[in-house]
Amino acid sequence: YVRLADRFPTSYLAAVGLVNAAAAAEEAGNPKKAIELDKRVLQFKGLSPEIPKTIFALGRLYEGQGNYKEAQVYYNKLVDSYPSSGWTNLARDRIIYLAAEKGIQASKPSTKK
């Protein structure tokens, strides 16, 4: 998957390949590699429908590592950038959970439209 993205970086399939590679890395027990690959997907902003899912995945991966503040950064980014995405509802739930259970200060709602 990574070779696909490296060889055809302007292809629609590059982002899809990186999402698949990140999922495989996570399944293999390598969340750091999954984060690295998911961050590469973000360079396709505006070009790939995978972006909201990837932003949520980054939040979830950081949350799984116990880095709750970084998880919240990604969840908030999703809420701010993709308010109508189905992934955004999940991000809002995670923000509430982190505030209630982990003591992470919930940020103010965005005024961005």
CSV table of C-alpha atoms in Angstrom, one decimal:
chain,number,residue,atom,x,y,z
A,1,TYR,CA,0.0,0.0,0.0
A,2,VAL,CA,2.8,2.4,0.9
A,3,ARG,CA,4.6,1.7,-2.4
A,4,LEU,CA,1.4,2.5,-4.2
A,5,ALA,CA,1.2,5.9,-2.5
A,6,ASP,CA,4.9,6.5,-3.1
A,7,ARG,CA,4.9,5.6,-6.8
A,8,PHE,CA,1.6,7.4,-7.6
A,9,PRO,CA,1.4,10.3,-5.1
A,10,THR,CA,-1.1,12.3,-7.1
A,11,SER,CA,-3.5,9.3,-7.6
A,12,TYR,CA,-6.8,9.1,-5.8
A,13,LEU,CA,-5.6,5.6,-4.7
A,14,ALA,CA,-2.6,7.1,-2.9
A,15,ALA,CA,-4.7,8.2,0.1
A,16,VAL,CA,-6.7,5.0,0.0
A,17,GLY,CA,-3.4,3.0,0.0
A,18,LEU,CA,-2.1,4.9,3.0
A,19,VAL,CA,-5.3,4.4,4.9
A,20,ASN,CA,-5.1,0.7,4.3
A,21,ALA,CA,-1.4,0.7,5.3
A,22,ALA,CA,-2.2,2.5,8.5
A,23,ALA,CA,-5.0,0.0,9.4
A,24,ALA,CA,-2.6,-2.8,8.7
A,25,ALA,CA,0.1,-1.2,10.9
A,26,GLU,CA,-2.5,-0.8,13.7
A,27,GLU,CA,-3.6,-4.4,13.3
A,28,ALA,CA,0.0,-5.5,13.5
A,29,GLY,CA,0.4,-3.8,16.9
A,30,ASN,CA,2.3,-0.7,15.6
A,31,PRO,CA,0.2,2.4,16.5
A,32,LYS,CA,3.2,4.7,16.0
A,33,LYS,CA,3.5,3.6,12.3
A,34,ALA,CA,-0.2,3.9,11.9
A,35,ILE,CA,-0.1,7.5,13.1
A,36,GLU,CA,2.8,8.2,10.8
A,37,LEU,CA,0.9,6.8,7.8
A,38,ASP,CA,-2.4,8.5,8.8
A,39,LYS,CA,-0.6,11.9,9.0
A,40,ARG,CA,0.6,11.3,5.4
A,41,VAL,CA,-3.1,10.9,4.4
A,42,LEU,CA,-3.8,14.4,5.6
A,43,GLN,CA,-1.7,15.9,2.8
A,44,PHE,CA,-4.6,14.9,0.5
A,45,LYS,CA,-7.0,17.4,2.2
A,46,GLY,CA,-9.7,18.3,-0.3
A,47,LEU,CA,-8.7,15.4,-2.6
A,48,SER,CA,-9.9,12.4,-0.6
A,49,PRO,CA,-13.1,11.5,1.2
A,50,GLU,CA,-10.8,9.5,3.6
A,51,ILE,CA,-9.8,12.7,5.5
A,52,PRO,CA,-12.5,12.8,8.2
A,53,LYS,CA,-12.1,9.1,8.9
A,54,THR,CA,-8.4,9.6,9.1
A,55,ILE,CA,-8.6,12.5,11.5
A,56,PHE,CA,-10.9,10.4,13.7
A,57,ALA,CA,-8.4,7.5,13.5
A,58,LEU,CA,-5.6,9.8,14.6
A,59,GLY,CA,-7.6,10.9,17.6
A,60,ARG,CA,-8.4,7.3,18.5
A,61,LEU,CA,-4.8,6.2,18.1
A,62,TYR,CA,-3.5,8.9,20.4
A,63,GLU,CA,-6.2,8.2,22.8
A,64,GLY,CA,-5.2,4.5,22.8
A,65,GLN,CA,-1.7,5.6,23.7
A,66,GLY,CA,-2.9,7.6,26.6
A,67,ASN,CA,-2.1,10.9,24.9
A,68,TYR,CA,-5.6,12.4,25.6
A,69,LYS,CA,-4.7,16.0,24.8
A,70,GLU,CA,-3.3,15.1,21.4
A,71,ALA,CA,-6.4,13.0,20.8
A,72,GLN,CA,-8.6,16.0,21.6
A,73,VAL,CA,-6.7,18.1,19.2
A,74,TYR,CA,-7.6,15.7,16.4
A,75,TYR,CA,-11.2,15.3,17.5
A,76,ASN,CA,-11.6,19.1,17.6
A,77,LYS,CA,-10.0,19.4,14.2
A,78,LEU,CA,-12.6,17.0,12.9
A,79,VAL,CA,-15.5,18.9,14.5
A,80,ASP,CA,-14.1,22.3,13.2
A,81,SER,CA,-13.3,21.2,9.7
A,82,TYR,CA,-15.9,18.6,8.9
A,83,PRO,CA,-19.1,19.4,10.9
A,84,SER,CA,-21.4,17.4,8.7
A,85,SER,CA,-19.3,14.2,8.6
A,86,GLY,CA,-20.6,11.2,10.3
A,87,TRP,CA,-17.2,10.8,11.9
A,88,THR,CA,-17.8,14.2,13.6
A,89,ASN,CA,-20.6,12.8,15.8
A,90,LEU,CA,-18.2,10.1,17.1
A,91,ALA,CA,-15.5,12.8,17.7
A,92,ARG,CA,-17.9,14.8,19.8
A,93,ASP,CA,-18.7,11.8,21.9
A,94,ARG,CA,-15.0,11.2,22.4
A,95,ILE,CA,-14.5,14.8,23.5
A,96,ILE,CA,-17.2,14.5,26.0
A,97,TYR,CA,-15.7,11.2,27.3
A,98,LEU,CA,-12.3,12.7,27.6
A,99,ALA,CA,-13.6,15.7,29.5
A,100,ALA,CA,-15.8,13.5,31.9
A,101,GLU,CA,-13.5,10.5,32.4
A,102,LYS,CA,-10.0,11.8,31.8
A,103,GLY,CA,-10.3,15.4,33.1
A,104,ILE,CA,-9.3,16.9,29.7
A,105,GLN,CA,-10.7,20.4,29.5
A,106,ALA,CA,-13.3,20.5,26.8
A,107,SER,CA,-12.5,23.3,24.4
A,108,LYS,CA,-15.0,26.0,23.5
A,109,PRO,CA,-17.2,25.2,20.5
A,110,SER,CA,-15.8,26.6,17.3
A,111,THR,CA,-17.3,29.8,15.9
A,112,LYS,CA,-16.0,28.8,12.5
A,113,LYS,CA,-18.7,28.1,9.9
